[in-house]
């Protein structure tokens, strides 16, 4: 029983093929530059050299066909027949208030996702192109959609409403939705397994710190509050996003600089965060390197970045009236021991003790990095959104799995 997981962007498409009996990744790859000249398909199968093919791929339907050709290729493929793909699972960024869990794709679900285009104009239309492309190439294969926002639909009203006229919520659904939900869900369950405790009894804070970054308060396995808002711009300082700021800065900047609204939007999303403050890069590795070489702006950017995470951890510990474990995940959270140290050093007052040796260890497995006598556990739990998408797809299509 194989499940194909697709993450479709506007000009790219990533895929992973899972054997759901063993939960092994049989193959993975990506198509880049869809609709441009010289599109690139990269295909990987364990222990075989990576295949890279440059051709003209004008749309998502052709991209999926190329992926299917590659998966069944005599030399590079892993399947004898396309029929060995029993289901396809898609990552969808925005499920609005319509979806609080993963669902099988049907006519109504497609209509609903289309109605959410306004809330995620860069993402949802691209996901829909992926769904339609699979439908064209594999018309008899069931598809499932897994939403980044779904996990956060359990947030109480006092977490998700903005203190603005409620008519804006009623008319336009302006509220906080939160993102990284698939990752939070996966990571909190893994953390509970690791701690050997029922998730219902745990107060967790998940710090998903990657290129995009968020903190989530997970109370008894359910999202209680999260730092990203109506869009993924709110909350922590990120690679290129500003995170929290006084909304009055937008009209003030428009007034003072000769910028359009679109340009200010692009500034806050693409030219802010670590990149803007360090003046060097949005990549934490390069910022840390520059900081070690004595660059003052890089040091400031790093400190601001860590400080914001610390503030959110403090806020969520208060929001839940206590915390059992703080979990670091995603690119920066899993890999940067210096960042984890900078965050945790200021949290000794509520009983966090970081074990420096444990913190320095690198491994792809969940691990404890707090001291044995730390009142709050600190864990590093590698995220795996694709596996959760594959599991949900398997469960919804065959009624089996975790
Ligand atoms: P993600 O969005 O989860 O894929 O994370 C990507 C980000 O992880 C990159 O932009 C890097 O900044 C960061 N990253 C990856 N490896 C390291 C590392 N060893 N140290 C610090 N940051 C890292």
CSV table of C-alpha atoms and ligand atoms in Angstrom, one decimal:
chain,number,residue,atom,x,y,z
A,1,UNK,CA,0.0,0.0,0.0
A,2,UNK,CA,1.8,3.1,-1.2
A,3,UNK,CA,0.8,6.7,-0.6
A,4,UNK,CA,2.1,9.7,-2.6
A,5,UNK,CA,2.5,12.9,-0.7
A,6,UNK,CA,2.5,16.1,-2.7
A,7,UNK,CA,3.4,19.7,-1.6
A,8,UNK,CA,2.5,21.9,-4.6
A,9,UNK,CA,3.7,25.5,-4.9
A,10,UNK,CA,3.0,27.9,-7.7
A,11,UNK,CA,6.1,27.0,-9.7
A,12,UNK,CA,7.4,24.0,-7.8
A,13,UNK,CA,6.1,20.6,-6.5
A,14,UNK,CA,7.7,18.3,-3.9
A,15,UNK,CA,6.8,14.6,-3.6
A,16,UNK,CA,7.5,11.6,-1.3
A,17,UNK,CA,6.3,8.1,-2.0
A,18,UNK,CA,5.6,6.1,1.2
A,19,UNK,CA,5.2,2.4,1.7
A,20,UNK,CA,2.6,2.6,4.5
A,21,UNK,CA,3.2,-0.9,5.9
A,22,UNK,CA,6.8,0.0,6.8
A,23,UNK,CA,6.4,3.8,6.7
A,24,UNK,CA,9.5,3.8,4.6
A,25,UNK,CA,10.1,6.6,2.0
A,26,UNK,CA,10.6,4.7,-1.3
A,27,UNK,CA,11.4,7.8,-3.3
A,28,UNK,CA,11.3,11.6,-3.1
A,29,UNK,CA,12.0,14.5,-5.3
A,30,UNK,CA,10.9,17.8,-6.6
A,31,UNK,CA,10.0,19.7,-9.8
A,32,UNK,CA,11.2,23.3,-9.9
A,33,UNK,CA,10.6,26.1,-12.4
A,34,UNK,CA,7.2,24.8,-13.5
A,35,UNK,CA,5.9,27.1,-16.3
A,36,UNK,CA,9.4,28.6,-17.0
A,37,UNK,CA,12.0,27.5,-19.4
A,38,UNK,CA,14.4,24.8,-18.2
A,39,UNK,CA,12.3,23.1,-15.6
A,40,UNK,CA,14.2,20.7,-13.4
A,41,UNK,CA,13.0,17.4,-12.0
A,42,UNK,CA,15.2,15.9,-9.2
A,43,UNK,CA,14.4,12.3,-8.2
A,44,UNK,CA,16.0,10.4,-5.3
A,45,UNK,CA,15.8,6.7,-4.5
A,46,UNK,CA,17.7,5.4,-1.4
A,47,UNK,CA,21.3,4.3,-2.2
A,48,UNK,CA,21.0,5.2,-5.9
A,49,UNK,CA,22.6,8.4,-7.5
A,50,UNK,CA,20.2,11.3,-7.7
A,51,UNK,CA,18.5,11.8,-11.1
A,52,UNK,CA,18.3,15.3,-12.5
A,53,UNK,CA,16.4,16.0,-15.6
A,54,UNK,CA,16.0,19.4,-17.3
A,55,UNK,CA,13.0,19.8,-19.7
A,56,UNK,CA,10.1,22.0,-20.4
A,57,UNK,CA,7.3,21.5,-17.9
A,58,UNK,CA,4.7,24.0,-18.6
A,59,UNK,CA,2.1,23.2,-16.0
A,60,UNK,CA,1.4,21.1,-12.9
A,61,UNK,CA,-0.4,18.3,-14.9
A,62,UNK,CA,2.8,17.8,-16.9
A,63,UNK,CA,4.8,17.9,-13.7
A,64,UNK,CA,2.8,15.2,-12.1
A,65,UNK,CA,3.0,13.1,-15.2
A,66,UNK,CA,6.8,13.4,-15.2
A,67,UNK,CA,6.9,12.4,-11.6
A,68,UNK,CA,4.7,9.3,-12.3
A,69,UNK,CA,6.9,8.4,-15.3
A,70,UNK,CA,10.0,8.7,-13.0
A,71,UNK,CA,8.4,6.6,-10.2
A,72,UNK,CA,7.7,3.8,-12.8
A,73,UNK,CA,10.9,4.2,-14.7
A,74,UNK,CA,12.6,0.9,-15.6
A,75,UNK,CA,16.0,2.1,-14.2
A,76,UNK,CA,15.2,4.9,-11.7
A,77,UNK,CA,11.7,3.9,-10.6
A,78,UNK,CA,10.4,2.1,-7.6
A,79,UNK,CA,7.0,0.9,-8.9
A,80,UNK,CA,6.2,-1.6,-11.6
A,81,UNK,CA,2.8,0.0,-12.3
A,82,UNK,CA,1.2,3.3,-11.5
A,83,UNK,CA,-1.7,1.4,-10.0
A,84,UNK,CA,0.5,0.6,-7.0
A,85,UNK,CA,-0.2,4.2,-5.8
A,86,UNK,CA,-3.4,3.7,-3.7
A,87,UNK,CA,-3.9,7.3,-2.5
A,88,UNK,CA,-2.4,10.8,-2.7
A,89,UNK,CA,-2.1,13.2,0.2
A,90,UNK,CA,-1.7,17.0,-0.3
A,91,UNK,CA,-0.4,19.6,2.0
A,92,UNK,CA,-2.8,22.6,2.0
A,93,UNK,CA,-1.7,25.7,3.8
A,94,UNK,CA,-5.1,27.3,4.6
A,95,UNK,CA,-8.3,25.5,5.7
A,96,UNK,CA,-9.9,28.6,7.2
A,97,UNK,CA,-12.7,27.8,9.6
A,98,UNK,CA,-14.1,25.1,7.3
A,99,UNK,CA,-11.6,22.4,8.1
A,100,UNK,CA,-10.6,21.2,11.5
A,101,UNK,CA,-9.2,17.9,10.3
A,102,UNK,CA,-7.9,16.2,7.2
A,103,UNK,CA,-10.6,15.2,4.6
A,104,UNK,CA,-11.0,13.2,1.5
A,105,UNK,CA,-11.2,15.4,-1.6
A,106,UNK,CA,-14.6,15.7,-3.3
A,107,UNK,CA,-16.5,18.3,-5.2
A,108,UNK,CA,-17.5,20.3,-2.1
A,109,UNK,CA,-14.0,20.2,-0.6
A,110,UNK,CA,-12.6,21.6,-3.8
A,111,UNK,CA,-15.2,24.4,-3.8
A,112,UNK,CA,-14.4,25.2,-0.2
A,113,UNK,CA,-10.6,25.4,-0.9
A,114,UNK,CA,-11.3,27.7,-3.8
A,115,UNK,CA,-13.3,29.9,-1.5
A,116,UNK,CA,-10.3,30.2,0.7
A,117,UNK,CA,-8.0,31.6,-2.1
A,118,UNK,CA,-8.4,35.1,-0.7
A,119,UNK,CA,-7.0,34.1,2.7
A,120,UNK,CA,-3.9,32.4,1.2
A,121,UNK,CA,-3.4,33.8,-2.3
A,122,UNK,CA,0.1,32.6,-2.7
A,123,UNK,CA,-0.5,29.0,-1.5
A,124,UNK,CA,-4.1,27.7,-1.9
A,125,UNK,CA,-4.4,28.3,-5.7
A,126,UNK,CA,-1.1,26.3,-6.2
A,127,UNK,CA,-2.3,23.5,-4.0
A,128,UNK,CA,-5.5,23.3,-6.1
A,129,UNK,CA,-3.4,23.1,-9.2
A,130,UNK,CA,-1.7,20.1,-7.6
A,131,UNK,CA,-5.0,18.4,-6.8
A,132,UNK,CA,-6.4,19.0,-10.3
A,133,UNK,CA,-3.2,17.7,-11.8
A,134,UNK,CA,-3.4,14.4,-9.8
A,135,UNK,CA,-7.1,14.1,-10.7
A,136,UNK,CA,-6.2,14.3,-14.4
A,137,UNK,CA,-3.3,11.9,-14.2
A,138,UNK,CA,-4.8,9.4,-11.7
A,139,UNK,CA,-8.6,9.8,-12.0
A,140,UNK,CA,-9.4,6.7,-9.9
A,141,UNK,CA,-7.1,7.4,-7.0
A,142,UNK,CA,-8.6,8.9,-3.9
A,143,UNK,CA,-7.0,12.2,-2.6
A,144,UNK,CA,-6.8,13.6,0.9
A,145,UNK,CA,-6.0,17.2,1.9
A,146,UNK,CA,-4.1,18.0,5.2
A,147,UNK,CA,-4.3,21.6,6.3
A,148,UNK,CA,-1.6,23.6,8.2
A,149,UNK,CA,-4.3,25.5,10.0
A,150,UNK,CA,-6.6,22.5,11.0
A,151,UNK,CA,-4.7,21.6,14.2
A,152,UNK,CA,-5.3,25.2,15.5
A,153,UNK,CA,-9.1,25.1,15.1
A,154,UNK,CA,-9.3,24.1,18.8
A,155,UNK,CA,-8.1,27.5,19.9
A,156,UNK,CA,-10.6,29.2,22.2
A,157,UNK,CA,-12.2,32.5,21.0
A,158,UNK,CA,-10.1,34.6,23.4
A,159,UNK,CA,-6.9,33.2,21.6
A,160,UNK,CA,-8.1,33.6,18.1
A,161,UNK,CA,-10.0,36.8,18.0
A,162,UNK,CA,-8.3,40.2,17.3
A,163,UNK,CA,-9.6,43.1,19.4
A,164,UNK,CA,-11.0,44.9,16.3
A,165,UNK,CA,-14.7,45.5,15.4
A,166,UNK,CA,-16.3,42.0,15.3
A,167,UNK,CA,-18.1,42.9,12.1
A,168,UNK,CA,-14.7,42.3,10.4
A,169,UNK,CA,-14.7,38.7,11.8
A,170,UNK,CA,-18.3,38.1,10.8
A,171,UNK,CA,-18.0,39.6,7.3
A,172,UNK,CA,-14.4,38.6,6.3
A,173,UNK,CA,-13.3,36.0,8.8
A,174,UNK,CA,-10.5,38.2,10.0
A,175,UNK,CA,-9.1,36.2,13.0
A,176,UNK,CA,-6.0,34.2,13.9
A,177,UNK,CA,-5.7,30.8,12.3
A,178,UNK,CA,-2.1,29.7,13.0
A,179,UNK,CA,0.1,27.6,10.8
A,180,UNK,CA,2.6,24.8,11.1
A,181,UNK,CA,-0.3,22.8,12.6
A,182,UNK,CA,0.7,19.5,10.9
A,183,UNK,CA,4.2,19.8,12.4
A,184,UNK,CA,2.9,20.7,15.9
A,185,UNK,CA,0.5,17.8,15.8
A,186,UNK,CA,3.2,15.3,14.8
A,187,UNK,CA,5.8,16.7,17.2
A,188,UNK,CA,3.5,16.9,20.3
A,189,UNK,CA,2.5,13.2,19.8
A,190,UNK,CA,6.1,12.2,19.4
A,191,UNK,CA,7.0,14.1,22.5
A,192,UNK,CA,4.3,12.4,24.5
A,193,UNK,CA,5.5,9.0,23.3
A,194,UNK,CA,9.1,10.0,24.2
A,195,UNK,CA,8.1,11.1,27.7
A,196,UNK,CA,5.9,8.0,28.1
A,197,UNK,CA,3.0,10.0,29.3
A,198,UNK,CA,-0.6,10.4,27.9
A,199,UNK,CA,-0.8,13.5,25.8
A,200,UNK,CA,-4.0,14.5,27.5
A,201,UNK,CA,-2.0,15.2,30.7
A,202,UNK,CA,0.6,17.4,29.1
A,203,UNK,CA,1.1,21.1,28.7
A,204,UNK,CA,3.6,21.5,25.8
A,205,UNK,CA,5.1,24.5,24.1
A,206,UNK,CA,6.2,23.6,20.5
A,207,UNK,CA,8.8,26.0,19.0
A,208,UNK,CA,8.8,25.3,15.3
A,209,UNK,CA,11.8,27.3,14.3
A,210,UNK,CA,12.6,27.1,10.6
A,211,UNK,CA,12.6,29.6,7.9
A,212,UNK,CA,9.1,30.4,9.1
A,213,UNK,CA,8.9,30.2,12.9
A,214,UNK,CA,6.1,29.8,15.4
A,215,UNK,CA,5.4,28.9,19.0
A,216,UNK,CA,2.3,26.9,20.0
A,217,UNK,CA,0.8,26.2,23.3
A,218,UNK,CA,-0.5,22.6,23.2
A,219,UNK,CA,-2.8,21.8,26.1
A,220,UNK,CA,-3.8,18.1,26.5
A,221,UNK,CA,-2.9,17.5,22.8
A,222,UNK,CA,-4.9,20.4,21.5
A,223,UNK,CA,-3.8,23.8,20.2
A,224,UNK,CA,-4.6,26.4,22.8
A,225,UNK,CA,-2.8,29.4,21.3
A,226,UNK,CA,-0.2,30.0,18.6
A,227,UNK,CA,2.0,32.9,17.5
A,228,UNK,CA,1.1,33.0,13.8
A,229,UNK,CA,-2.1,34.8,13.0
A,230,UNK,CA,-4.4,35.4,10.1
A,231,UNK,CA,-1.3,35.0,8.0
A,232,UNK,CA,2.1,33.5,8.8
A,233,UNK,CA,3.5,37.0,9.3
A,234,UNK,CA,2.5,37.4,13.0
A,235,UNK,CA,4.5,36.3,16.0
A,236,UNK,CA,8.2,35.4,16.2
A,237,UNK,CA,11.0,37.1,14.2
A,238,UNK,CA,11.7,34.9,11.2
A,239,UNK,CA,14.2,34.5,8.4
A,240,UNK,CA,12.7,37.2,6.3
A,241,UNK,CA,9.5,38.1,8.1
A,242,UNK,CA,9.2,40.8,10.8
A,243,UNK,CA,6.8,38.9,13.1
A,244,UNK,CA,4.9,41.1,15.7
A,245,UNK,CA,5.0,44.8,15.1
A,246,UNK,CA,2.8,47.8,15.9
A,247,UNK,CA,0.2,47.9,13.0
A,248,UNK,CA,0.5,51.7,13.0
A,249,UNK,CA,4.0,51.2,11.4
A,250,UNK,CA,2.3,50.3,8.1
A,251,UNK,CA,0.4,53.7,7.5
A,252,UNK,CA,3.3,55.6,9.0
A,253,UNK,CA,5.8,54.0,6.6
A,254,UNK,CA,3.5,54.5,3.7
A,255,UNK,CA,3.4,58.2,4.6
A,256,UNK,CA,7.1,58.6,5.1
A,257,UNK,CA,8.5,56.5,2.3
A,258,UNK,CA,7.5,56.4,-1.3
A,259,UNK,CA,6.3,52.9,-1.1
A,260,UNK,CA,3.0,51.3,-2.2
A,261,UNK,CA,1.0,49.0,0.0
A,262,UNK,CA,2.3,46.0,-1.9
A,263,UNK,CA,5.8,47.1,-1.4
A,264,UNK,CA,5.3,47.5,2.4
A,265,UNK,CA,3.7,44.0,2.5
A,266,UNK,CA,6.7,42.6,0.6
A,267,UNK,CA,9.1,44.4,2.9
A,268,UNK,CA,7.5,42.8,6.0
A,269,UNK,CA,7.3,39.4,4.5
A,270,UNK,CA,10.5,39.1,2.4
A,271,UNK,CA,12.9,41.8,3.5
A,272,UNK,CA,12.6,41.9,7.3
A,273,UNK,CA,13.5,39.5,10.1
A,274,UNK,CA,17.0,38.0,10.5
A,275,UNK,CA,17.9,39.2,7.0
A,276,UNK,CA,17.1,42.9,7.6
A,277,UNK,CA,18.6,43.2,11.1
A,278,UNK,CA,21.8,41.2,10.4
A,279,UNK,CA,22.2,42.8,6.9
A,280,UNK,CA,23.8,39.4,6.1
A,281,UNK,CA,21.4,36.6,5.5
A,282,UNK,CA,18.0,35.0,6.4
A,283,UNK,CA,19.9,31.7,7.1
A,284,UNK,CA,20.7,31.2,10.8
A,285,UNK,CA,23.9,29.4,10.0
A,286,UNK,CA,25.4,32.4,8.2
A,287,UNK,CA,24.2,34.8,11.0
A,288,UNK,CA,25.8,32.7,13.7
A,289,UNK,CA,29.0,32.4,11.7
A,290,UNK,CA,29.1,36.2,11.3
A,291,UNK,CA,28.3,36.7,15.0
A,292,UNK,CA,31.2,34.4,15.9
A,293,UNK,CA,33.5,36.5,13.7
A,294,UNK,CA,32.5,39.6,15.8
A,295,UNK,CA,29.8,41.2,13.5
A,296,UNK,CA,27.7,43.4,15.8
A,297,UNK,CA,24.5,43.5,13.6
A,298,UNK,CA,24.6,39.7,13.4
A,299,UNK,CA,24.8,39.5,17.2
A,300,UNK,CA,21.9,41.9,17.6
A,301,UNK,CA,19.8,39.9,15.1
A,302,UNK,CA,20.5,36.7,16.9
A,303,UNK,CA,19.7,38.1,20.3
A,304,UNK,CA,16.4,39.6,19.1
A,305,UNK,CA,15.4,36.3,17.5
A,306,UNK,CA,16.2,34.3,20.6
A,307,UNK,CA,14.5,36.9,22.9
A,308,UNK,CA,11.2,36.8,21.0
A,309,UNK,CA,11.1,33.0,21.4
A,310,UNK,CA,11.8,33.3,25.1
A,311,UNK,CA,9.0,35.8,25.5
A,312,UNK,CA,6.5,33.5,23.8
A,313,UNK,CA,7.5,30.6,25.9
A,314,UNK,CA,7.0,32.7,29.0
A,315,UNK,CA,3.6,33.9,27.7
A,316,UNK,CA,2.4,30.4,26.9
A,317,UNK,CA,3.6,29.0,30.2
A,318,UNK,CA,1.4,31.6,31.8
A,319,UNK,CA,-1.5,31.1,29.4
A,320,UNK,CA,-1.6,27.3,30.3
A,321,UNK,CA,-0.8,27.9,33.9
A,322,UNK,CA,2.3,25.8,33.7
A,323,UNK,CA,4.4,23.8,31.2
A,324,UNK,CA,5.7,20.2,31.2
A,325,UNK,CA,7.9,20.4,28.2
A,326,UNK,CA,9.3,22.9,25.7
A,327,UNK,CA,10.0,21.3,22.3
A,328,UNK,CA,12.3,22.6,19.6
A,329,UNK,CA,11.8,21.5,16.0
A,330,UNK,CA,12.3,22.4,12.3
A,331,UNK,CA,15.5,23.6,10.6
A,332,UNK,CA,16.9,26.0,13.2
A,333,UNK,CA,15.2,24.4,16.2
A,334,UNK,CA,16.6,20.9,15.5
A,335,UNK,CA,20.1,22.0,14.4
A,336,UNK,CA,21.2,25.2,16.2
A,337,UNK,CA,22.5,24.4,19.7
A,338,UNK,CA,23.5,28.0,20.2
A,339,UNK,CA,20.0,29.3,19.6
A,340,UNK,CA,18.5,26.7,22.0
A,341,UNK,CA,21.0,27.7,24.6
A,342,UNK,CA,20.3,31.4,24.1
A,343,UNK,CA,16.6,30.8,24.5
A,344,UNK,CA,16.8,28.5,27.5
A,345,UNK,CA,19.4,30.5,29.4
A,346,UNK,CA,16.9,33.2,30.3
A,347,UNK,CA,14.3,30.7,31.5
A,348,UNK,CA,16.0,29.4,34.6
A,349,UNK,CA,13.5,31.2,36.8
A,350,UNK,CA,10.7,28.8,36.0
A,351,UNK,CA,12.9,25.7,36.4
A,352,UNK,CA,14.5,25.1,33.0
A,353,UNK,CA,17.9,23.6,33.3
A,354,UNK,CA,19.7,23.0,30.0
A,355,UNK,CA,22.3,20.2,29.8
A,356,UNK,CA,25.1,21.6,27.6
A,357,UNK,CA,26.5,18.2,26.6
A,358,UNK,CA,23.1,16.9,25.6
A,359,UNK,CA,22.3,20.1,23.8
A,360,UNK,CA,25.4,19.7,21.6
A,361,UNK,CA,24.5,16.2,20.5
A,362,UNK,CA,23.2,15.8,16.9
A,363,UNK,CA,20.7,13.1,16.1
A,364,UNK,CA,17.7,12.5,13.9
A,365,UNK,CA,15.8,11.1,16.9
A,366,UNK,CA,13.7,12.8,19.7
A,367,UNK,CA,16.0,13.6,22.6
A,368,UNK,CA,16.1,15.3,26.0
A,369,UNK,CA,18.4,18.3,26.3
A,370,UNK,CA,17.4,19.4,29.8
A,371,UNK,CA,19.2,18.3,33.0
A,372,UNK,CA,17.8,15.4,35.0
A,373,UNK,CA,16.6,17.8,37.7
A,374,UNK,CA,15.1,20.4,35.4
A,375,UNK,CA,11.5,21.0,36.4
A,376,UNK,CA,10.5,21.5,32.8
A,377,UNK,CA,11.7,19.0,30.2
A,378,UNK,CA,13.3,20.5,27.1
A,379,UNK,CA,13.3,18.3,24.0
A,380,UNK,CA,14.4,18.3,20.5
A,381,UNK,CA,11.9,16.4,18.3
A,382,UNK,CA,12.6,16.3,14.5
A,383,UNK,CA,9.5,17.1,12.6
A,384,UNK,CA,8.1,15.1,9.8
A,385,UNK,CA,5.0,16.7,8.2
A,386,UNK,CA,5.1,14.4,5.2
A,387,UNK,CA,4.8,11.3,7.4
A,388,UNK,CA,1.8,12.8,9.1
A,389,UNK,CA,0.2,13.6,5.8
A,390,UNK,CA,0.8,10.1,4.6
A,391,UNK,CA,-0.7,8.6,7.8
A,392,UNK,CA,-3.8,10.8,7.6
A,393,UNK,CA,-4.2,9.8,3.9
A,394,UNK,CA,-3.8,6.1,4.7
A,395,UNK,CA,-6.3,6.3,7.6
A,396,UNK,CA,-8.9,8.2,5.6
A,397,UNK,CA,-8.7,6.1,2.5
A,398,UNK,CA,-8.3,2.7,4.1
A,399,UNK,CA,-9.5,3.3,7.6
A,400,UNK,CA,-6.1,2.0,8.8
A,401,UNK,CA,-2.9,3.2,10.4
A,402,UNK,CA,-2.0,5.4,13.3
B,1,LIG,P1,13.0,24.8,7.6
B,1,LIG,O1,12.2,25.9,7.2
B,1,LIG,O2,12.5,24.0,8.7
B,1,LIG,O3,13.4,23.9,6.4
B,1,LIG,O4,14.4,25.4,8.1
B,1,LIG,C1,15.3,26.0,7.2
B,1,LIG,C2,16.3,26.8,8.0
B,1,LIG,O5,17.0,26.0,8.9
B,1,LIG,C3,17.4,27.4,7.1
B,1,LIG,O6,17.0,28.6,6.6
B,1,LIG,C4,18.5,27.6,8.1
B,1,LIG,O7,18.5,28.9,8.6
B,1,LIG,C5,18.2,26.7,9.2
B,1,LIG,N1,19.2,25.7,9.5
B,1,LIG,C6,19.5,24.6,8.9
B,1,LIG,N2,20.6,23.9,9.5
B,1,LIG,C7,21.0,24.8,10.5
B,1,LIG,C8,22.1,24.7,11.4
B,1,LIG,N3,22.9,23.7,11.4
B,1,LIG,N4,22.2,25.7,12.3
B,1,LIG,C9,21.4,26.8,12.2
B,1,LIG,N5,20.3,26.9,11.4
B,1,LIG,C10,20.1,25.9,10.5
